[in-house]
Amino acid sequence: MNESFITPIIPVNSTPGWNPASAVEKAEGDSHFKGIFQSAIKGVAESEQELAGQEYLLATGQIEDAHAVPIAAAKAQLSIDLLVQLRNKALESYNEIININI
């Protein structure tokens, strides 16, 4: 029996560019928020590029694994959702600081 049609399972990586341990280390630095936000933006850009590449391969018929496109789309959507939530939390924090009575 030929088992070459079975593709190996590849471990799922976390969101590109996002490492919670490094986020804690950056939080102790001077520009911690800037670094976290820039890494989230970089992760969105990388996941969008990966999705565009997978869609191109699918459109040209060069893709080996058809499941790669929906997986890349889900990763891109999750990284965008993460960036939006970071923005929302930053705005909430800013509004709370502005509303503090001294």
mmCIF file of C-alpha atoms in Angstrom:
data_model
loop_
_atom_site.group_PDB
_atom_site.id
_atom_site.type_symbol
_atom_site.label_atom_id
_atom_site.label_comp_id
_atom_site.label_asym_id
_atom_site.label_seq_id
_atom_site.Cartn_x
_atom_site.Cartn_y
_atom_site.Cartn_z
ATOM 1 C CA MET A 1 0.000 0.000 0.000
ATOM 2 C CA ASN A 2 1.357 3.398 -1.000
ATOM 3 C CA GLU A 3 1.157 5.932 1.847
ATOM 4 C CA SER A 4 2.590 8.869 -0.090
ATOM 5 C CA PHE A 5 -0.840 10.499 -0.344
ATOM 6 C CA ILE A 6 -0.929 11.079 3.425
ATOM 7 C CA THR A 7 0.620 14.407 4.374
ATOM 8 C CA PRO A 8 2.431 14.606 7.710
ATOM 9 C CA ILE A 9 0.914 16.596 10.558
ATOM 10 C CA ILE A 10 2.720 19.886 11.047
ATOM 11 C CA PRO A 11 2.601 21.447 14.539
ATOM 12 C CA VAL A 12 0.508 24.591 14.819
ATOM 13 C CA ASN A 13 2.571 27.671 15.597
ATOM 14 C CA SER A 14 1.321 30.563 17.660
ATOM 15 C CA THR A 15 0.448 33.904 16.130
ATOM 16 C CA PRO A 16 3.459 35.095 14.145
ATOM 17 C CA GLY A 17 5.474 37.723 15.918
ATOM 18 C CA TRP A 18 3.618 37.334 19.224
ATOM 19 C CA ASN A 19 5.416 35.790 22.169
ATOM 20 C CA PRO A 20 3.816 36.392 25.605
ATOM 21 C CA ALA A 21 7.163 35.948 27.387
ATOM 22 C CA SER A 22 8.806 38.616 25.245
ATOM 23 C CA ALA A 23 5.788 40.871 25.779
ATOM 24 C CA VAL A 24 6.395 40.745 29.530
ATOM 25 C CA GLU A 25 10.072 41.533 29.048
ATOM 26 C CA LYS A 26 9.214 44.460 26.768
ATOM 27 C CA ALA A 27 6.691 45.732 29.309
ATOM 28 C CA GLU A 28 9.574 46.456 31.659
ATOM 29 C CA GLY A 29 11.355 48.569 29.046
ATOM 30 C CA ASP A 30 10.794 52.182 28.063
ATOM 31 C CA SER A 31 8.694 51.657 24.939
ATOM 32 C CA HIS A 32 6.820 48.518 25.924
ATOM 33 C CA PHE A 33 3.475 49.423 24.376
ATOM 34 C CA LYS A 34 5.070 50.532 21.134
ATOM 35 C CA GLY A 35 6.964 47.235 20.853
ATOM 36 C CA ILE A 36 3.923 45.084 21.537
ATOM 37 C CA PHE A 37 1.793 47.042 19.091
ATOM 38 C CA GLN A 38 4.479 46.970 16.383
ATOM 39 C CA SER A 39 4.917 43.205 16.785
ATOM 40 C CA ALA A 40 1.149 42.741 16.392
ATOM 41 C CA ILE A 41 1.176 44.893 13.243
ATOM 42 C CA LYS A 42 4.127 42.901 11.909
ATOM 43 C CA GLY A 43 2.234 39.664 12.637
ATOM 44 C CA VAL A 44 -0.784 40.903 10.687
ATOM 45 C CA ALA A 45 1.397 41.841 7.714
ATOM 46 C CA GLU A 46 3.169 38.460 7.753
ATOM 47 C CA SER A 47 -0.066 36.482 7.982
ATOM 48 C CA GLU A 48 -1.618 38.535 5.162
ATOM 49 C CA GLN A 49 1.432 37.859 2.965
ATOM 50 C CA GLU A 50 1.243 34.150 3.762
ATOM 51 C CA LEU A 51 -2.463 34.119 2.860
ATOM 52 C CA ALA A 52 -1.810 35.943 -0.421
ATOM 53 C CA GLY A 53 0.881 33.409 -1.301
ATOM 54 C CA GLN A 54 -1.396 30.465 -0.522
ATOM 55 C CA GLU A 55 -4.236 32.002 -2.552
ATOM 56 C CA TYR A 56 -1.887 32.525 -5.499
ATOM 57 C CA LEU A 57 -0.760 28.899 -5.338
ATOM 58 C CA LEU A 58 -4.392 27.765 -5.200
ATOM 59 C CA ALA A 59 -5.385 29.969 -8.148
ATOM 60 C CA THR A 60 -2.510 28.701 -10.290
ATOM 61 C CA GLY A 61 -3.057 25.063 -9.327
ATOM 62 C CA GLN A 62 0.365 24.683 -7.720
ATOM 63 C CA ILE A 63 -0.851 23.982 -4.182
ATOM 64 C CA GLU A 64 -0.237 20.531 -2.730
ATOM 65 C CA ASP A 65 -2.477 20.814 0.329
ATOM 66 C CA ALA A 66 -5.860 22.461 -0.222
ATOM 67 C CA HIS A 67 -6.316 22.886 3.526
ATOM 68 C CA ALA A 68 -3.461 25.393 3.663
ATOM 69 C CA VAL A 69 -5.603 28.228 2.271
ATOM 70 C CA PRO A 70 -8.375 28.138 4.919
ATOM 71 C CA ILE A 71 -5.760 27.684 7.638
ATOM 72 C CA ALA A 72 -3.826 30.726 6.401
ATOM 73 C CA ALA A 73 -7.097 32.687 6.200
ATOM 74 C CA ALA A 74 -7.954 31.767 9.790
ATOM 75 C CA LYS A 75 -4.473 32.798 10.969
ATOM 76 C CA ALA A 76 -4.797 36.125 9.171
ATOM 77 C CA GLN A 77 -8.235 36.746 10.676
ATOM 78 C CA LEU A 78 -7.019 35.889 14.177
ATOM 79 C CA SER A 79 -4.035 38.210 13.910
ATOM 80 C CA ILE A 80 -6.316 41.039 12.731
ATOM 81 C CA ASP A 81 -8.705 40.335 15.619
ATOM 82 C CA LEU A 82 -5.776 40.458 18.055
ATOM 83 C CA LEU A 83 -4.652 43.814 16.675
ATOM 84 C CA VAL A 84 -8.180 45.235 16.916
ATOM 85 C CA GLN A 85 -8.506 44.052 20.519
ATOM 86 C CA LEU A 86 -5.150 45.627 21.398
ATOM 87 C CA ARG A 87 -6.344 48.896 19.903
ATOM 88 C CA ASN A 88 -9.642 48.705 21.789
ATOM 89 C CA LYS A 89 -7.904 48.047 25.107
ATOM 90 C CA ALA A 90 -5.482 50.912 24.494
ATOM 91 C CA LEU A 91 -8.382 53.283 23.807
ATOM 92 C CA GLU A 92 -10.249 52.075 26.908
ATOM 93 C CA SER A 93 -7.141 52.627 29.022
ATOM 94 C CA TYR A 94 -6.618 56.086 27.565
ATOM 95 C CA ASN A 95 -10.240 57.045 28.259
ATOM 96 C CA GLU A 96 -9.978 55.801 31.850
ATOM 97 C CA ILE A 97 -6.827 57.848 32.416
ATOM 98 C CA ILE A 98 -8.471 60.944 30.924
ATOM 99 C CA ASN A 99 -11.521 60.543 33.202
ATOM 100 C CA ILE A 100 -9.482 60.302 36.420
ATOM 101 C CA ASN A 101 -10.286 63.209 38.748
ATOM 102 C CA ILE A 102 -7.340 64.630 40.628
#
